[in-house]
PDB file of N, CA and C in Angstrom:
ATOM      1  N   MET A 259       0.849  -1.167   0.000  1.00 56.00           N
ATOM      2  CA  MET A 259       0.000   0.000   0.000  1.00 56.00           C
ATOM      3  C   MET A 259       0.898   1.235   0.000  1.00 56.00           C
ATOM      4  N   THR A 260       0.571   2.161  -0.839  1.00 73.00           N
ATOM      5  CA  THR A 260       1.395   3.362  -0.924  1.00 73.00           C
ATOM      6  C   THR A 260       1.105   4.274   0.255  1.00 73.00           C
ATOM      7  N   ARG A 261       1.994   5.162   0.468  1.00 73.00           N
ATOM      8  CA  ARG A 261       1.862   6.108   1.579  1.00 73.00           C
ATOM      9  C   ARG A 261       0.596   6.963   1.429  1.00 73.00           C
ATOM     10  N   PHE A 262       0.287   7.355   0.186  1.00 72.00           N
ATOM     11  CA  PHE A 262      -0.907   8.151  -0.087  1.00 72.00           C
ATOM     12  C   PHE A 262      -2.173   7.375   0.296  1.00 72.00           C
ATOM     13  N   ASN A 263      -2.231   6.092  -0.044  1.00 70.00           N
ATOM     14  CA  ASN A 263      -3.404   5.271   0.278  1.00 70.00           C
ATOM     15  C   ASN A 263      -3.579   5.126   1.789  1.00 70.00           C
ATOM     16  N   LYS A 264      -2.452   5.012   2.526  1.00 67.00           N
ATOM     17  CA  LYS A 264      -2.533   4.928   3.983  1.00 67.00           C
ATOM     18  C   LYS A 264      -3.128   6.202   4.559  1.00 67.00           C
ATOM     19  N   TYR A 265      -2.658   7.356   4.098  1.00 64.00           N
ATOM     20  CA  TYR A 265      -3.192   8.632   4.577  1.00 64.00           C
ATOM     21  C   TYR A 265      -4.656   8.791   4.212  1.00 64.00           C
ATOM     22  N   LEU A 266      -4.996   8.375   3.011  1.00 66.00           N
ATOM     23  CA  LEU A 266      -6.382   8.458   2.559  1.00 66.00           C
ATOM     24  C   LEU A 266      -7.274   7.560   3.421  1.00 66.00           C
ATOM     25  N   SER A 267      -6.792   6.366   3.728  1.00 68.00           N
ATOM     26  CA  SER A 267      -7.554   5.450   4.581  1.00 68.00           C
ATOM     27  C   SER A 267      -7.727   6.023   5.982  1.00 68.00           C
ATOM     28  N   MET A 268      -6.676   6.591   6.550  1.00 67.00           N
ATOM     29  CA  MET A 268      -6.766   7.185   7.884  1.00 67.00           C
ATOM     30  C   MET A 268      -7.709   8.378   7.883  1.00 67.00           C
ATOM     31  N   LEU A 269      -7.661   9.182   6.828  1.00 65.00           N
ATOM     32  CA  LEU A 269      -8.550  10.328   6.723  1.00 65.00           C
ATOM     33  C   LEU A 269     -10.003   9.876   6.643  1.00 65.00           C
ATOM     34  N   PHE A 270     -10.264   8.842   5.855  1.00 63.00           N
ATOM     35  CA  PHE A 270     -11.607   8.298   5.736  1.00 63.00           C
ATOM     36  C   PHE A 270     -12.104   7.785   7.087  1.00 63.00           C
ATOM     37  N   MET A 271     -11.260   7.058   7.812  1.00 65.00           N
ATOM     38  CA  MET A 271     -11.618   6.540   9.131  1.00 65.00           C
ATOM     39  C   MET A 271     -11.918   7.685  10.104  1.00 65.00           C
ATOM     40  N   ALA A 272     -11.122   8.744  10.040  1.00 65.00           N
ATOM     41  CA  ALA A 272     -11.327   9.886  10.929  1.00 65.00           C
ATOM     42  C   ALA A 272     -12.674  10.544  10.650  1.00 65.00           C
ATOM     43  N   PHE A 273     -13.001  10.748   9.377  1.00 65.00           N
ATOM     44  CA  PHE A 273     -14.292  11.346   9.023  1.00 65.00           C
ATOM     45  C   PHE A 273     -15.448  10.448   9.454  1.00 65.00           C
ATOM     46  N   THR A 274     -15.287   9.146   9.310  1.00 66.00           N
ATOM     47  CA  THR A 274     -16.324   8.207   9.719  1.00 66.00           C
ATOM     48  C   THR A 274     -16.554   8.283  11.222  1.00 66.00           C
ATOM     49  N   MET A 275     -15.468   8.332  11.986  1.00 63.00           N
ATOM     50  CA  MET A 275     -15.601   8.424  13.443  1.00 63.00           C
ATOM     51  C   MET A 275     -16.290   9.726  13.867  1.00 63.00           C
ATOM     52  N   VAL A 276     -15.923  10.829  13.227  1.00 64.00           N
ATOM     53  CA  VAL A 276     -16.540  12.120  13.539  1.00 64.00           C
ATOM     54  C   VAL A 276     -18.034  12.075  13.212  1.00 64.00           C
ATOM     55  N   ALA A 277     -18.381  11.463  12.093  1.00 63.00           N
ATOM     56  CA  ALA A 277     -19.788  11.370  11.700  1.00 63.00           C
ATOM     57  C   ALA A 277     -20.578  10.528  12.699  1.00 63.00           C
ATOM     58  N   LEU A 278     -20.002   9.414  13.130  1.00 56.00           N
ATOM     59  CA  LEU A 278     -20.696   8.560  14.090  1.00 56.00           C
ATOM     60  C   LEU A 278     -20.872   9.248  15.435  1.00 56.00           C
ATOM     61  N   ILE A 279     -19.867   9.942  15.885  1.00 58.00           N
ATOM     62  CA  ILE A 279     -19.959  10.653  17.159  1.00 58.00           C
ATOM     63  C   ILE A 279     -20.974  11.782  17.056  1.00 58.00           C
ATOM     64  N   GLY A 280     -20.996  12.470  15.929  1.00 59.00           N
ATOM     65  CA  GLY A 280     -21.933  13.577  15.734  1.00 59.00           C
ATOM     66  C   GLY A 280     -23.371  13.130  15.668  1.00 59.00           C
ATOM     67  N   CYS A 281     -23.626  11.890  15.264  1.00 57.00           N
ATOM     68  CA  CYS A 281     -24.990  11.384  15.145  1.00 57.00           C
ATOM     69  C   CYS A 281     -25.495  10.750  16.427  1.00 57.00           C
ATOM     70  N   SER A 282     -24.638  10.540  17.383  1.00 53.00           N
ATOM     71  CA  SER A 282     -25.078   9.909  18.632  1.00 53.00           C
ATOM     72  C   SER A 282     -25.886  10.907  19.456  1.00 53.00           C
ATOM     73  N   VAL A 283     -26.724  10.362  20.315  1.00 52.00           N
ATOM     74  CA  VAL A 283     -27.566  11.185  21.173  1.00 52.00           C
ATOM     75  C   VAL A 283     -26.920  11.248  22.545  1.00 52.00           C
ATOM     76  N   ALA A 284     -26.803  12.451  23.079  1.00 54.00           N
ATOM     77  CA  ALA A 284     -26.217  12.626  24.402  1.00 54.00           C
ATOM     78  C   ALA A 284     -27.156  12.069  25.467  1.00 54.00           C
ATOM     79  N   SER A 285     -26.604  11.710  26.589  1.00 53.00           N
ATOM     80  CA  SER A 285     -27.379  11.164  27.689  1.00 53.00           C
ATOM     81  C   SER A 285     -28.443  12.168  28.137  1.00 53.00           C
ATOM     82  N   GLY A 286     -29.681  11.682  28.300  1.00 61.00           N
ATOM     83  CA  GLY A 286     -30.760  12.553  28.751  1.00 61.00           C
ATOM     84  C   GLY A 286     -31.495  13.253  27.633  1.00 61.00           C
ATOM     85  N   GLN A 287     -31.022  13.127  26.405  1.00 65.00           N
ATOM     86  CA  GLN A 287     -31.697  13.756  25.276  1.00 65.00           C
ATOM     87  C   GLN A 287     -32.490  12.701  24.516  1.00 65.00           C
ATOM     88  N   LYS A 288     -33.468  13.173  23.745  1.00 62.00           N
ATOM     89  CA  LYS A 288     -34.295  12.270  22.966  1.00 62.00           C
ATOM     90  C   LYS A 288     -33.786  12.185  21.542  1.00 62.00           C
ATOM     91  N   SER A 289     -33.923  10.998  20.958  1.00 69.00           N
ATOM     92  CA  SER A 289     -33.645  10.858  19.544  1.00 69.00           C
ATOM     93  C   SER A 289     -34.845  11.402  18.771  1.00 69.00           C
ATOM     94  N   ALA A 290     -34.697  11.516  17.467  1.00 62.00           N
ATOM     95  CA  ALA A 290     -35.803  12.023  16.644  1.00 62.00           C
ATOM     96  C   ALA A 290     -37.013  11.098  16.728  1.00 62.00           C
ATOM     97  N   GLY A 291     -36.773   9.804  16.758  1.00 63.00           N
ATOM     98  CA  GLY A 291     -37.866   8.839  16.863  1.00 63.00           C
ATOM     99  C   GLY A 291     -38.602   8.942  18.177  1.00 63.00           C
ATOM    100  N   GLU A 292     -37.855   9.138  19.260  1.00 64.00           N
ATOM    101  CA  GLU A 292     -38.484   9.291  20.568  1.00 64.00           C
ATOM    102  C   GLU A 292     -39.302  10.572  20.637  1.00 64.00           C
ATOM    103  N   ALA A 293     -38.826  11.622  20.008  1.00 64.00           N
ATOM    104  CA  ALA A 293     -39.559  12.887  19.996  1.00 64.00           C
ATOM    105  C   ALA A 293     -40.890  12.724  19.272  1.00 64.00           C
ATOM    106  N   VAL A 294     -40.876  11.989  18.166  1.00 65.00           N
ATOM    107  CA  VAL A 294     -42.112  11.744  17.415  1.00 65.00           C
ATOM    108  C   VAL A 294     -43.054  10.891  18.252  1.00 65.00           C
ATOM    109  N   ASP A 295     -42.518   9.835  18.898  1.00 86.00           N
ATOM    110  CA  ASP A 295     -43.347   8.980  19.745  1.00 86.00           C
ATOM    111  C   ASP A 295     -43.983   9.781  20.864  1.00 86.00           C
ATOM    112  N   ASP A 296     -43.210  10.650  21.497  1.00 90.00           N
ATOM    113  CA  ASP A 296     -43.741  11.462  22.588  1.00 90.00           C
ATOM    114  C   ASP A 296     -44.814  12.420  22.098  1.00 90.00           C
ATOM    115  N   THR A 297     -44.650  12.952  20.909  1.00 91.00           N
ATOM    116  CA  THR A 297     -45.663  13.850  20.341  1.00 91.00           C
ATOM    117  C   THR A 297     -46.960  13.087  20.086  1.00 91.00           C
ATOM    118  N   VAL A 298     -46.846  11.866  19.584  1.00 92.00           N
ATOM    119  CA  VAL A 298     -48.027  11.036  19.339  1.00 92.00           C
ATOM    120  C   VAL A 298     -48.724  10.717  20.666  1.00 92.00           C
ATOM    121  N   ILE A 299     -47.952  10.356  21.677  1.00 93.00           N
ATOM    122  CA  ILE A 299     -48.532  10.053  22.990  1.00 93.00           C
ATOM    123  C   ILE A 299     -49.250  11.278  23.552  1.00 93.00           C
ATOM    124  N   THR A 300     -48.594  12.438  23.489  1.00 93.00           N
ATOM    125  CA  THR A 300     -49.202  13.675  23.990  1.00 93.00           C
ATOM    126  C   THR A 300     -50.526  13.953  23.281  1.00 93.00           C
ATOM    127  N   THR A 301     -50.544  13.800  21.974  1.00 93.00           N
ATOM    128  CA  THR A 301     -51.760  14.040  21.191  1.00 93.00           C
ATOM    129  C   THR A 301     -52.866  13.071  21.590  1.00 93.00           C
ATOM    130  N   ARG A 302     -52.519  11.797  21.781  1.00 93.00           N
ATOM    131  CA  ARG A 302     -53.522  10.801  22.167  1.00 93.00           C
ATOM    132  C   ARG A 302     -54.068  11.074  23.566  1.00 93.00           C
ATOM    133  N   VAL A 303     -53.218  11.479  24.486  1.00 94.00           N
ATOM    134  CA  VAL A 303     -53.681  11.794  25.838  1.00 94.00           C
ATOM    135  C   VAL A 303     -54.615  12.998  25.799  1.00 94.00           C
ATOM    136  N   LYS A 304     -54.241  14.042  25.060  1.00 93.00           N
ATOM    137  CA  LYS A 304     -55.104  15.224  24.955  1.00 93.00           C
ATOM    138  C   LYS A 304     -56.453  14.865  24.341  1.00 93.00           C
ATOM    139  N   ALA A 305     -56.433  14.004  23.318  1.00 93.00           N
ATOM    140  CA  ALA A 305     -57.681  13.584  22.686  1.00 93.00           C
ATOM    141  C   ALA A 305     -58.559  12.821  23.675  1.00 93.00           C
ATOM    142  N   ALA A 306     -57.959  11.955  24.479  1.00 93.00           N
ATOM    143  CA  ALA A 306     -58.722  11.202  25.475  1.00 93.00           C
ATOM    144  C   ALA A 306     -59.330  12.138  26.512  1.00 93.00           C
ATOM    145  N   LEU A 307     -58.599  13.165  26.893  1.00 93.00           N
ATOM    146  CA  LEU A 307     -59.126  14.138  27.864  1.00 93.00           C
ATOM    147  C   LEU A 307     -60.266  14.950  27.267  1.00 93.00           C
ATOM    148  N   ILE A 308     -60.127  15.333  26.011  1.00 92.00           N
ATOM    149  CA  ILE A 308     -61.163  16.126  25.338  1.00 92.00           C
ATOM    150  C   ILE A 308     -62.449  15.323  25.187  1.00 92.00           C
ATOM    151  N   GLU A 309     -62.316  14.023  24.897  1.00 92.00           N
ATOM    152  CA  GLU A 309     -63.499  13.178  24.694  1.00 92.00           C
ATOM    153  C   GLU A 309     -64.298  12.954  25.973  1.00 92.00           C
ATOM    154  N   ASN A 310     -63.666  13.147  27.118  1.00 91.00           N
ATOM    155  CA  ASN A 310     -64.341  12.937  28.388  1.00 91.00           C
ATOM    156  C   ASN A 310     -65.053  14.231  28.797  1.00 91.00           C
ATOM    157  N   SER A 311     -66.363  14.141  28.985  1.00 88.00           N
ATOM    158  CA  SER A 311     -67.147  15.352  29.288  1.00 88.00           C
ATOM    159  C   SER A 311     -66.991  15.826  30.732  1.00 88.00           C
ATOM    160  N   GLU A 312     -66.455  14.980  31.612  1.00 86.00           N
ATOM    161  CA  GLU A 312     -66.307  15.342  33.017  1.00 86.00           C
ATOM    162  C   GLU A 312     -65.051  16.175  33.288  1.00 86.00           C
ATOM    163  N   ILE A 313     -64.179  16.253  32.303  1.00 90.00           N
ATOM    164  CA  ILE A 313     -62.890  16.924  32.489  1.00 90.00           C
ATOM    165  C   ILE A 313     -62.819  18.148  31.583  1.00 90.00           C
ATOM    166  N   ARG A 314     -62.349  19.249  32.142  1.00 89.00           N
ATOM    167  CA  ARG A 314     -62.101  20.443  31.325  1.00 89.00           C
ATOM    168  C   ARG A 314     -60.690  20.321  30.753  1.00 89.00           C
ATOM    169  N   ALA A 315     -60.588  19.719  29.604  1.00 87.00           N
ATOM    170  CA  ALA A 315     -59.288  19.401  29.011  1.00 87.00           C
ATOM    171  C   ALA A 315     -58.470  20.641  28.684  1.00 87.00           C
ATOM    172  N   GLY A 316     -59.124  21.756  28.443  1.00 88.00           N
ATOM    173  CA  GLY A 316     -58.417  22.988  28.106  1.00 88.00           C
ATOM    174  C   GLY A 316     -57.581  23.536  29.250  1.00 88.00           C
ATOM    175  N   GLU A 317     -57.867  23.093  30.473  1.00 92.00           N
ATOM    176  CA  GLU A 317     -57.134  23.582  31.635  1.00 92.00           C
ATOM    177  C   GLU A 317     -56.047  22.613  32.092  1.00 92.00           C
ATOM    178  N   ILE A 318     -55.862  21.526  31.340  1.00 94.00           N
ATOM    179  CA  ILE A 318     -54.838  20.530  31.688  1.00 94.00           C
ATOM    180  C   ILE A 318     -53.756  20.542  30.624  1.00 94.00           C
ATOM    181  N   ASN A 319     -52.523  20.707  31.060  1.00 95.00           N
ATOM    182  CA  ASN A 319     -51.379  20.653  30.149  1.00 95.00           C
ATOM    183  C   ASN A 319     -50.792  19.243  30.178  1.00 95.00           C
ATOM    184  N   VAL A 320     -50.399  18.762  29.017  1.00 95.00           N
ATOM    185  CA  VAL A 320     -49.828  17.419  28.900  1.00 95.00           C
ATOM    186  C   VAL A 320     -48.441  17.536  28.288  1.00 95.00           C
ATOM    187  N   GLU A 321     -47.458  16.980  28.979  1.00 95.00           N
ATOM    188  CA  GLU A 321     -46.093  16.925  28.469  1.00 95.00           C
ATOM    189  C   GLU A 321     -45.614  15.494  28.571  1.00 95.00           C
ATOM    190  N   THR A 322     -44.871  15.045  27.556  1.00 94.00           N
ATOM    191  CA  THR A 322     -44.379  13.669  27.528  1.00 94.00           C
ATOM    192  C   THR A 322     -42.888  13.670  27.282  1.00 94.00           C
ATOM    193  N   PHE A 323     -42.176  12.848  28.053  1.00 92.00           N
ATOM    194  CA  PHE A 323     -40.734  12.671  27.865  1.00 92.00           C
ATOM    195  C   PHE A 323     -40.426  11.186  27.999  1.00 92.00           C
ATOM    196  N   LYS A 324     -40.059  10.586  26.883  1.00 91.00           N
ATOM    197  CA  LYS A 324     -39.718   9.155  26.829  1.00 91.00           C
ATOM    198  C   LYS A 324     -40.828   8.289  27.415  1.00 91.00           C
ATOM    199  N   GLY A 325     -42.065   8.596  27.051  1.00 93.00           N
ATOM    200  CA  GLY A 325     -43.211   7.803  27.474  1.00 93.00           C
ATOM    201  C   GLY A 325     -43.789   8.192  28.822  1.00 93.00           C
ATOM    202  N   GLU A 326     -43.103   9.041  29.559  1.00 96.00           N
ATOM    203  CA  GLU A 326     -43.588   9.477  30.858  1.00 96.00           C
ATOM    204  C   GLU A 326     -44.415  10.745  30.674  1.00 96.00           C
ATOM    205  N   VAL A 327     -45.686  10.680  31.064  1.00 97.00           N
ATOM    206  CA  VAL A 327     -46.621  11.785  30.859  1.00 97.00           C
ATOM    207  C   VAL A 327     -46.749  12.581  32.150  1.00 97.00           C
ATOM    208  N   GLN A 328     -46.676  13.901  32.023  1.00 97.00           N
ATOM    209  CA  GLN A 328     -46.877  14.790  33.164  1.00 97.00           C
ATOM    210  C   GLN A 328     -48.119  15.628  32.896  1.00 97.00           C
ATOM    211  N   LEU A 329     -49.049  15.570  33.827  1.00 97.00           N
ATOM    212  CA  LEU A 329     -50.277  16.349  33.733  1.00 97.00           C
ATOM    213  C   LEU A 329     -50.186  17.506  34.723  1.00 97.00           C
ATOM    214  N   THR A 330     -50.343  18.724  34.211  1.00 97.00           N
ATOM    215  CA  THR A 330     -50.328  19.905  35.060  1.00 97.00           C
ATOM    216  C   THR A 330     -51.553  20.754  34.747  1.00 97.00           C
ATOM    217  N   GLY A 331     -51.850  21.689  35.619  1.00 95.00           N
ATOM    218  CA  GLY A 331     -52.985  22.571  35.393  1.00 95.00           C
ATOM    219  C   GLY A 331     -53.993  22.442  36.511  1.00 95.00           C
ATOM    220  N   PHE A 332     -55.238  22.784  36.193  1.00 92.00           N
ATOM    221  CA  PHE A 332     -56.285  22.827  37.209  1.00 92.00           C
ATOM    222  C   PHE A 332     -57.449  21.931  36.816  1.00 92.00           C
ATOM    223  N   VAL A 333     -58.039  21.295  37.824  1.00 94.00           N
ATOM    224  CA  VAL A 333     -59.241  20.480  37.638  1.00 94.00           C
ATOM    225  C   VAL A 333     -60.263  20.910  38.683  1.00 94.00           C
ATOM    226  N   SER A 334     -61.517  20.562  38.448  1.00 92.00           N
ATOM    227  CA  SER A 334     -62.593  21.000  39.349  1.00 92.00           C
ATOM    228  C   SER A 334     -62.717  20.142  40.600  1.00 92.00           C
ATOM    229  N   SER A 335     -62.208  18.899  40.552  1.00 93.00           N
ATOM    230  CA  SER A 335     -62.308  18.015  41.722  1.00 93.00           C
ATOM    231  C   SER A 335     -61.205  16.975  41.689  1.00 93.00           C
ATOM    232  N   SER A 336     -61.009  16.328  42.824  1.00 94.00           N
ATOM    233  CA  SER A 336     -60.005  15.262  42.864  1.00 94.00           C
ATOM    234  C   SER A 336     -60.451  14.071  42.023  1.00 94.00           C
ATOM    235  N   ALA A 337     -61.764  13.890  41.884  1.00 94.00           N
ATOM    236  CA  ALA A 337     -62.279  12.824  41.024  1.00 94.00           C
ATOM    237  C   ALA A 337     -61.903  13.084  39.564  1.00 94.00           C
ATOM    238  N   ALA A 338     -61.957  14.350  39.144  1.00 94.00           N
ATOM    239  CA  ALA A 338     -61.569  14.699  37.775  1.00 94.00           C
ATOM    240  C   ALA A 338     -60.073  14.462  37.561  1.00 94.00           C
ATOM    241  N   ALA A 339     -59.272  14.746  38.579  1.00 95.00           N
ATOM    242  CA  ALA A 339     -57.832  14.502  38.479  1.00 95.00           C
ATOM    243  C   ALA A 339     -57.553  13.009  38.361  1.00 95.00           C
ATOM    244  N   THR A 340     -58.239  12.218  39.169  1.00 95.00           N
ATOM    245  CA  THR A 340     -58.078  10.760  39.112  1.00 95.00           C
ATOM    246  C   THR A 340     -58.499  10.221  37.760  1.00 95.00           C
ATOM    247  N   GLN A 341     -59.587  10.747  37.231  1.00 96.00           N
ATOM    248  CA  GLN A 341     -60.074  10.329  35.911  1.00 96.00           C
ATOM    249  C   GLN A 341     -59.067  10.693  34.824  1.00 96.00           C
ATOM    250  N   ALA A 342     -58.484  11.876  34.897  1.00 96.00           N
ATOM    251  CA  ALA A 342     -57.489  12.294  33.906  1.00 96.00           C
ATOM    252  C   ALA A 342     -56.253  11.393  33.945  1.00 96.00           C
ATOM    253  N   VAL A 343     -55.817  11.045  35.131  1.00 97.00           N
ATOM    254  CA  VAL A 343     -54.659  10.147  35.274  1.00 97.00           C
ATOM    255  C   VAL A 343     -54.990   8.779  34.689  1.00 97.00           C
ATOM    256  N   ARG A 344     -56.189   8.281  34.979  1.00 97.00           N
ATOM    257  CA  ARG A 344     -56.599   6.977  34.456  1.00 97.00           C
ATOM    258  C   ARG A 344     -56.649   6.982  32.926  1.00 97.00           C
ATOM    259  N   LEU A 345     -57.199   8.052  32.366  1.00 96.00           N
ATOM    260  CA  LEU A 345     -57.272   8.160  30.909  1.00 96.00           C
ATOM    261  C   LEU A 345     -55.870   8.206  30.295  1.00 96.00           C
ATOM    262  N   ALA A 346     -54.973   8.933  30.921  1.00 96.00           N
ATOM    263  CA  ALA A 346     -53.600   9.027  30.406  1.00 96.00           C
ATOM    264  C   ALA A 346     -52.906   7.678  30.477  1.00 96.00           C
ATOM    265  N   ARG A 347     -53.097   6.949  31.568  1.00 96.00           N
ATOM    266  CA  ARG A 347     -52.456   5.627  31.715  1.00 96.00           C
ATOM    267  C   ARG A 347     -52.948   4.641  30.674  1.00 96.00           C
ATOM    268  N   ASP A 348     -54.192   4.802  30.220  1.00 96.00           N
ATOM    269  CA  ASP A 348     -54.782   3.881  29.253  1.00 96.00           C
ATOM    270  C   ASP A 348     -54.273   4.102  27.830  1.00 96.00           C
ATOM    271  N   VAL A 349     -53.553   5.192  27.590  1.00 94.00           N
ATOM    272  CA  VAL A 349     -53.049   5.483  26.244  1.00 94.00           C
ATOM    273  C   VAL A 349     -51.839   4.590  25.955  1.00 94.00           C
ATOM    274  N   GLU A 350     -51.844   4.012  24.778  1.00 93.00           N
ATOM    275  CA  GLU A 350     -50.746   3.133  24.371  1.00 93.00           C
ATOM    276  C   GLU A 350     -49.428   3.908  24.308  1.00 93.00           C
ATOM    277  N   GLY A 351     -48.389   3.345  24.894  1.00 93.00           N
ATOM    278  CA  GLY A 351     -47.073   3.961  24.876  1.00 93.00           C
ATOM    279  C   GLY A 351     -46.725   4.714  26.149  1.00 93.00           C
ATOM    280  N   VAL A 352     -47.720   4.958  26.998  1.00 95.00           N
ATOM    281  CA  VAL A 352     -47.476   5.663  28.248  1.00 95.00           C
ATOM    282  C   VAL A 352     -46.845   4.688  29.244  1.00 95.00           C
ATOM    283  N   THR A 353     -45.682   5.066  29.780  1.00 95.00           N
ATOM    284  CA  THR A 353     -44.997   4.217  30.752  1.00 95.00           C
ATOM    285  C   THR A 353     -45.355   4.595  32.185  1.00 95.00           C
ATOM    286  N   SER A 354     -45.591   5.873  32.432  1.00 96.00           N
ATOM    287  CA  SER A 354     -46.007   6.335  33.748  1.00 96.00           C
ATOM    288  C   SER A 354     -46.660   7.705  33.622  1.00 96.00           C
ATOM    289  N   VAL A 355     -47.402   8.075  34.671  1.00 97.00           N
ATOM    290  CA  VAL A 355     -48.094   9.368  34.673  1.00 97.00           C
ATOM    291  C   VAL A 355     -47.746  10.099  35.961  1.00 97.00           C
ATOM    292  N   ILE A 356     -47.339  11.346  35.828  1.00 97.00           N
ATOM    293  CA  ILE A 356     -47.065  12.204  36.975  1.00 97.00           C
ATOM    294  C   ILE A 356     -48.233  13.180  37.096  1.00 97.00           C
ATOM    295  N   ASN A 357     -48.875  13.176  38.238  1.00 97.00           N
ATOM    296  CA  ASN A 357     -50.037  14.038  38.462  1.00 97.00           C
ATOM    297  C   ASN A 357     -49.586  15.296  39.218  1.00 97.00           C
ATOM    298  N   ASP A 358     -49.463  16.395  38.499  1.00 96.00           N
ATOM    299  CA  ASP A 358     -49.141  17.689  39.112  1.00 96.00           C
ATOM    300  C   ASP A 358     -50.328  18.652  38.978  1.00 96.00           C
ATOM    301  N   MET A 359     -51.535  18.094  38.852  1.00 96.00           N
ATOM    302  CA  MET A 359     -52.718  18.937  38.717  1.00 96.00           C
ATOM    303  C   MET A 359     -53.171  19.425  40.094  1.00 96.00           C
ATOM    304  N   GLN A 360     -53.813  20.582  40.101  1.00 95.00           N
ATOM    305  CA  GLN A 360     -54.311  21.151  41.340  1.00 95.00           C
ATOM    306  C   GLN A 360     -55.822  21.324  41.250  1.00 95.00           C
ATOM    307  N   VAL A 361     -56.485  21.054  42.374  1.00 93.00           N
ATOM    308  CA  VAL A 361     -57.934  21.203  42.423  1.00 93.00           C
ATOM    309  C   VAL A 361     -58.265  22.649  42.724  1.00 93.00           C
ATOM    310  N   ARG A 362     -59.176  23.212  41.943  1.00 86.00           N
ATOM    311  CA  ARG A 362     -59.610  24.592  42.132  1.00 86.00           C
ATOM    312  C   ARG A 362     -60.840  24.665  42.952  1.00 86.00           C
TER     313      ARG A 362
END
């Protein structure tokens, strides 16, 4: 192998390593696929809340991170909060639900 081919091979390997490192996801961050999954979960949870007539869905915020759903905002009763948590847990892809809602 000529000296030029060795340098070319090393350069190619270096670029490949940089590309692989640049495409990796840092700890605690979401990949593009996870972000899409979380958006789908959030949308499904909001839809489930809207379909329920006992809950004022407009006053509940839904955030999802890696399948974990956080419900924040205000509800009219503790029964409504329990119902919202139950509806969120029933959505496919939800791993856990954090209830940070407050009763007004």
